[in-house]
Amino acid sequence: MSEALNEQELIAYIVEQTKAKPEEARLVLQHEAAYIDQAHKSGRKEVDIDFDDLVDYILKRKDVKITEMMVEEILEAEMDYLMDKGLAGYED
């Protein structure tokens, strides 16, 4: 059975793995959520998210002042956390 998402634990995990500041991790996750919400507007429950498109979307936000590499590291750390908790996975 998968565990519920604990946002504070997720942020702490991302900060530990990437050395990002907590506010940077929160900002990236906030923009990621907005991107996913837009993708869901088509009415589908599951959507395919292109990692490069997501990174580009986040980097184009005016309030994002971190490097592309850091955005990628934050997103990868988030996915590692979600997979460890059984909340996400990759499709074949």
mmCIF file of C-alpha atoms in Angstrom, residues 18 30 33-34 43 68:
data_model
loop_
_atom_site.group_PDB
_atom_site.id
_atom_site.type_symbol
_atom_site.label_atom_id
_atom_site.label_comp_id
_atom_site.label_asym_id
_atom_site.label_seq_id
_atom_site.Cartn_x
_atom_site.Cartn_y
_atom_site.Cartn_z
ATOM 1 C CA THR A 18 20.076 18.515 -4.298
ATOM 2 C CA GLN A 30 4.443 24.830 -7.554
ATOM 3 C CA ALA A 33 1.767 21.392 -10.397
ATOM 4 C CA ALA A 34 0.470 24.234 -12.584
ATOM 5 C CA GLY A 43 -10.192 15.692 -19.301
ATOM 6 C CA GLU A 68 18.310 24.425 -15.567
#
